[in-house]
Amino acid sequence: MTNANHPTRALFDEVMVPTYNPATIIPVRGEGSRVWDQDEREYVDFAGGIAVSALGHCHPALVGALNEQANKIWHLSNVMTNEPALKLAKQLVDSTFADKVFFANSGGEANEACLKLARRYAFDKFGEKKNKIIAFKQGFHGRTFFTVTVGGQPKYSDGFGPKPGAITHIPYNDLETFKATIDDETCAVMIEPLQGEGGIIPPDAEFIQQVRDLCTQHNALLIFDEVQTGMGRTGELYAYMGLGVTPDILSTAKSLGGGIPIAAMLTTNEVAEHFQPGTHGSTYGGNPLVCAVANKVVELVNTPQVLSGVKAREQWMREGLNQINEKHHIFTEVRGKGLLLGAALKPEYQGRSREFLMAGIECGVMVLVAGPDVIRFAPSLIIPREDIEEGLARFEQAVAKVMDA
Ligand SMILES: *Cc1c(COP(=O)(O)O)cnc(C)c1O
């Protein structure tokens, strides 16, 4: 039973700013795709800490990398560079379109860097009138004031005073509206190459290709927010690789650190040179401790075995979810790519996704939501098949529970 000296969920309401409403259980330990709470109850983890724990919990190689670096040096600041940051940047450059890397600590911060760089590039090259940013409804890019304003849910950016300007939101996958919106004053288009928080919405092939072509035509930079889709999540190292469309700037975070807070902005030489010493920065960005761990994550994920393993696991997840649906008839479809999957609820269950998450916890499986109408799955990229099967069996119990409620 819970040790009387352990902090409880009630303490959260006492001492934490109420930005969240966490579940009543408190996990204390994890191994692979299993997690244990204060009462030693065990859960199958289909959530991965919101698409973060790419190699599960406490992967021995990551624990090793962390411990090794912990005994060397933790932090220097960017007054000096460090070996793990250089190695990580080299790995990222060698395996993507990018020539240059900027490190940040979270997805929102990486996106903030992307947007500032795009604005500065346009300002330097074309003058101050080229400042328009096009983004998409239901898109999510982080919680800094710039990124949350570029994000496509006004309720997250309203009520904080004057917003950063010259940002237009249009519907995702709506090519005609996009064509009518982009012009020579557009400096950047920011898009998720598969909308995550917005409900697991994949892009149409024709749409994303045309977005690329029109950006090139209008000298607008194409920014791919791959914070959620990146680092193997879709079965490609980055989702752009599976789409055959290359951005000018890309942000990556979440899976990149496997649970350690790190993010990066990737771009080309031509764009990168518009940031100079002093234009942008971060005290912690590229800190040796986090980079040492991320180096190991990239090394382990960026292999044909792990990436093709993601595709195999996608099939197992889809088959299991489809079987549950054949019995219970609750989803309209299962969509997404790799291990970023969404089960869209039928109209009669819409608005109730959180009930499935909570019922999942009661039944011993952790899942996510993507808005009120979609249940999201983002497990470890190397989750064992038996954990997928056990997790799905528990999820089916959770479904039955919600249906009986
Ligand atoms: C999670 C997420 C972010 C924000 O990342 P933080 O690390 O929370 O700042 C930005 N963009 C996308 C697509 C995300 O999924």
mmCIF file of N, CA, C and O in Angstrom, residues 135-174:
data_model
loop_
_atom_site.group_PDB
_atom_site.id
_atom_site.type_symbol
_atom_site.label_atom_id
_atom_site.label_comp_id
_atom_site.label_asym_id
_atom_site.label_seq_id
_atom_site.Cartn_x
_atom_site.Cartn_y
_atom_site.Cartn_z
ATOM 1 N N ALA A 135 -0.349 29.079 -41.228
ATOM 2 C CA ALA A 135 -0.385 27.878 -40.387
ATOM 3 C C ALA A 135 -1.783 27.271 -40.501
ATOM 4 O O ALA A 135 -2.626 27.786 -41.236
ATOM 5 N N PHE A 136 -2.020 26.178 -39.773
ATOM 6 C CA PHE A 136 -3.222 25.389 -40.023
ATOM 7 C C PHE A 136 -4.090 25.226 -38.792
ATOM 8 O O PHE A 136 -3.596 25.080 -37.669
ATOM 9 N N LYS A 137 -5.396 25.259 -39.047
ATOM 10 C CA LYS A 137 -6.374 25.055 -37.975
ATOM 11 C C LYS A 137 -6.129 23.691 -37.326
ATOM 12 O O LYS A 137 -5.824 22.728 -38.018
ATOM 13 N N GLN A 138 -6.299 23.655 -36.016
ATOM 14 C CA GLN A 138 -6.059 22.447 -35.189
ATOM 15 C C GLN A 138 -4.580 22.089 -35.078
ATOM 16 O O GLN A 138 -4.239 21.097 -34.438
ATOM 17 N N GLY A 139 -3.694 22.875 -35.707
ATOM 18 C CA GLY A 139 -2.266 22.594 -35.573
ATOM 19 C C GLY A 139 -1.803 22.893 -34.157
ATOM 20 O O GLY A 139 -2.429 23.677 -33.447
ATOM 21 N N PHE A 140 -0.724 22.230 -33.754
ATOM 22 C CA PHE A 140 -0.151 22.501 -32.426
ATOM 23 C C PHE A 140 1.351 22.648 -32.551
ATOM 24 O O PHE A 140 2.016 21.805 -33.136
ATOM 25 N N HIS A 141 1.883 23.740 -31.990
ATOM 26 C CA HIS A 141 3.312 24.004 -32.120
ATOM 27 C C HIS A 141 4.004 24.365 -30.820
ATOM 28 O O HIS A 141 5.193 24.695 -30.840
ATOM 29 N N GLY A 142 3.287 24.321 -29.704
ATOM 30 C CA GLY A 142 3.923 24.633 -28.429
ATOM 31 C C GLY A 142 3.175 25.732 -27.702
ATOM 32 O O GLY A 142 2.125 26.194 -28.161
ATOM 33 N N ARG A 143 3.719 26.160 -26.559
ATOM 34 C CA ARG A 143 2.996 27.079 -25.679
ATOM 35 C C ARG A 143 3.688 28.413 -25.457
ATOM 36 O O ARG A 143 3.250 29.198 -24.618
ATOM 37 N N THR A 144 4.820 28.662 -26.125
ATOM 38 C CA THR A 144 5.349 30.027 -26.062
ATOM 39 C C THR A 144 4.327 30.909 -26.798
ATOM 40 O O THR A 144 3.507 30.413 -27.576
ATOM 41 N N PHE A 145 4.378 32.210 -26.574
ATOM 42 C CA PHE A 145 3.298 33.033 -27.108
ATOM 43 C C PHE A 145 3.302 33.055 -28.639
ATOM 44 O O PHE A 145 2.245 33.084 -29.270
ATOM 45 N N PHE A 146 4.493 33.036 -29.230
ATOM 46 C CA PHE A 146 4.577 33.002 -30.700
ATOM 47 C C PHE A 146 4.053 31.652 -31.210
ATOM 48 O O PHE A 146 3.165 31.601 -32.071
ATOM 49 N N THR A 147 4.573 30.553 -30.661
ATOM 50 C CA THR A 147 4.182 29.233 -31.187
ATOM 51 C C THR A 147 2.709 28.920 -30.917
ATOM 52 O O THR A 147 2.047 28.304 -31.750
ATOM 53 N N VAL A 148 2.196 29.362 -29.795
ATOM 54 C CA VAL A 148 0.792 29.044 -29.486
ATOM 55 C C VAL A 148 -0.132 29.879 -30.369
ATOM 56 O O VAL A 148 -1.253 29.470 -30.679
ATOM 57 N N THR A 149 0.370 31.023 -30.817
ATOM 58 C CA THR A 149 -0.421 31.867 -31.713
ATOM 59 C C THR A 149 -0.382 31.302 -33.137
ATOM 60 O O THR A 149 -1.374 31.364 -33.871
ATOM 61 N N VAL A 150 0.740 30.715 -33.504
ATOM 62 C CA VAL A 150 0.828 30.043 -34.801
ATOM 63 C C VAL A 150 -0.018 28.756 -34.770
ATOM 64 O O VAL A 150 -0.582 28.348 -35.778
ATOM 65 N N GLY A 151 -0.137 28.149 -33.622
ATOM 66 C CA GLY A 151 -0.997 26.982 -33.454
ATOM 67 C C GLY A 151 -2.442 27.318 -33.806
ATOM 68 O O GLY A 151 -2.853 28.478 -33.728
ATOM 69 N N GLY A 152 -3.194 26.292 -34.181
ATOM 70 C CA GLY A 152 -4.513 26.532 -34.764
ATOM 71 C C GLY A 152 -5.689 26.405 -33.834
ATOM 72 O O GLY A 152 -6.781 26.059 -34.267
ATOM 73 N N GLN A 153 -5.477 26.635 -32.528
ATOM 74 C CA GLN A 153 -6.614 26.623 -31.599
ATOM 75 C C GLN A 153 -6.619 27.935 -30.826
ATOM 76 O O GLN A 153 -5.913 28.072 -29.821
ATOM 77 N N PRO A 154 -7.438 28.890 -31.278
ATOM 78 C CA PRO A 154 -7.412 30.233 -30.664
ATOM 79 C C PRO A 154 -7.636 30.200 -29.153
ATOM 80 O O PRO A 154 -7.103 31.045 -28.433
ATOM 81 N N LYS A 155 -8.362 29.193 -28.659
ATOM 82 C CA LYS A 155 -8.628 29.175 -27.208
ATOM 83 C C LYS A 155 -7.330 29.058 -26.396
ATOM 84 O O LYS A 155 -7.298 29.435 -25.230
ATOM 85 N N TYR A 156 -6.263 28.539 -27.009
ATOM 86 C CA TYR A 156 -4.985 28.439 -26.294
ATOM 87 C C TYR A 156 -4.185 29.742 -26.309
ATOM 88 O O TYR A 156 -3.249 29.900 -25.530
ATOM 89 N N SER A 157 -4.506 30.653 -27.246
ATOM 90 C CA SER A 157 -3.728 31.892 -27.332
ATOM 91 C C SER A 157 -4.539 33.126 -26.944
ATOM 92 O O SER A 157 -3.978 34.210 -26.770
ATOM 93 N N ASP A 158 -5.866 32.956 -26.794
ATOM 94 C CA ASP A 158 -6.709 34.091 -26.379
ATOM 95 C C ASP A 158 -6.463 34.434 -24.917
ATOM 96 O O ASP A 158 -6.130 33.560 -24.113
ATOM 97 N N GLY A 159 -6.655 35.708 -24.603
ATOM 98 C CA GLY A 159 -6.656 36.105 -23.193
ATOM 99 C C GLY A 159 -5.293 36.384 -22.621
ATOM 100 O O GLY A 159 -5.123 36.391 -21.398
ATOM 101 N N PHE A 160 -4.307 36.583 -23.481
ATOM 102 C CA PHE A 160 -2.956 36.912 -23.003
ATOM 103 C C PHE A 160 -2.487 38.263 -23.554
ATOM 104 O O PHE A 160 -1.294 38.515 -23.637
ATOM 105 N N GLY A 161 -3.425 39.085 -23.986
ATOM 106 C CA GLY A 161 -3.034 40.382 -24.527
ATOM 107 C C GLY A 161 -2.713 40.298 -26.002
ATOM 108 O O GLY A 161 -3.007 39.291 -26.657
ATOM 109 N N PRO A 162 -2.100 41.385 -26.542
ATOM 110 C CA PRO A 162 -1.861 41.435 -27.990
ATOM 111 C C PRO A 162 -0.994 40.273 -28.460
ATOM 112 O O PRO A 162 0.034 39.967 -27.858
ATOM 113 N N LYS A 163 -1.428 39.643 -29.556
ATOM 114 C CA LYS A 163 -0.705 38.471 -30.062
ATOM 115 C C LYS A 163 0.322 38.887 -31.114
ATOM 116 O O LYS A 163 0.133 39.896 -31.781
ATOM 117 N N PRO A 164 1.355 38.075 -31.306
ATOM 118 C CA PRO A 164 2.227 38.275 -32.460
ATOM 119 C C PRO A 164 1.369 38.304 -33.730
ATOM 120 O O PRO A 164 0.409 37.530 -33.833
ATOM 121 N N GLY A 165 1.692 39.162 -34.666
ATOM 122 C CA GLY A 165 0.803 39.384 -35.807
ATOM 123 C C GLY A 165 1.228 38.693 -37.087
ATOM 124 O O GLY A 165 2.190 37.925 -37.117
ATOM 125 N N ALA A 166 0.487 38.978 -38.148
ATOM 126 C CA ALA A 166 0.758 38.492 -39.503
ATOM 127 C C ALA A 166 0.737 36.959 -39.588
ATOM 128 O O ALA A 166 1.540 36.341 -40.283
ATOM 129 N N ILE A 167 -0.175 36.353 -38.832
ATOM 130 C CA ILE A 167 -0.314 34.883 -38.847
ATOM 131 C C ILE A 167 -1.722 34.546 -39.343
ATOM 132 O O ILE A 167 -2.702 35.059 -38.821
ATOM 133 N N THR A 168 -1.800 33.693 -40.367
ATOM 134 C CA THR A 168 -3.097 33.295 -40.939
ATOM 135 C C THR A 168 -3.292 31.796 -40.749
ATOM 136 O O THR A 168 -2.363 31.019 -41.000
ATOM 137 N N HIS A 169 -4.467 31.404 -40.337
ATOM 138 C CA HIS A 169 -4.781 29.974 -40.175
ATOM 139 C C HIS A 169 -5.766 29.523 -41.229
ATOM 140 O O HIS A 169 -6.808 30.147 -41.409
ATOM 141 N N ILE A 170 -5.462 28.426 -41.883
ATOM 142 C CA ILE A 170 -6.371 27.883 -42.893
ATOM 143 C C ILE A 170 -6.570 26.390 -42.632
ATOM 144 O O ILE A 170 -5.785 25.774 -41.907
ATOM 145 N N PRO A 171 -7.616 25.797 -43.212
ATOM 146 C CA PRO A 171 -7.861 24.371 -42.955
ATOM 147 C C PRO A 171 -6.748 23.492 -43.546
ATOM 148 O O PRO A 171 -6.230 23.773 -44.625
ATOM 149 N N TYR A 172 -6.414 22.446 -42.806
ATOM 150 C CA TYR A 172 -5.413 21.457 -43.219
ATOM 151 C C TYR A 172 -5.952 20.697 -44.424
ATOM 152 O O TYR A 172 -7.154 20.432 -44.514
ATOM 153 N N ASN A 173 -5.079 20.360 -45.353
ATOM 154 C CA ASN A 173 -5.462 19.574 -46.546
ATOM 155 C C ASN A 173 -6.409 20.320 -47.483
ATOM 156 O O ASN A 173 -7.024 19.678 -48.345
ATOM 157 N N ASP A 174 -6.536 21.646 -47.326
ATOM 158 C CA ASP A 174 -7.410 22.419 -48.212
ATOM 159 C C ASP A 174 -6.544 23.184 -49.212
ATOM 160 O O ASP A 174 -6.108 24.309 -48.962
#
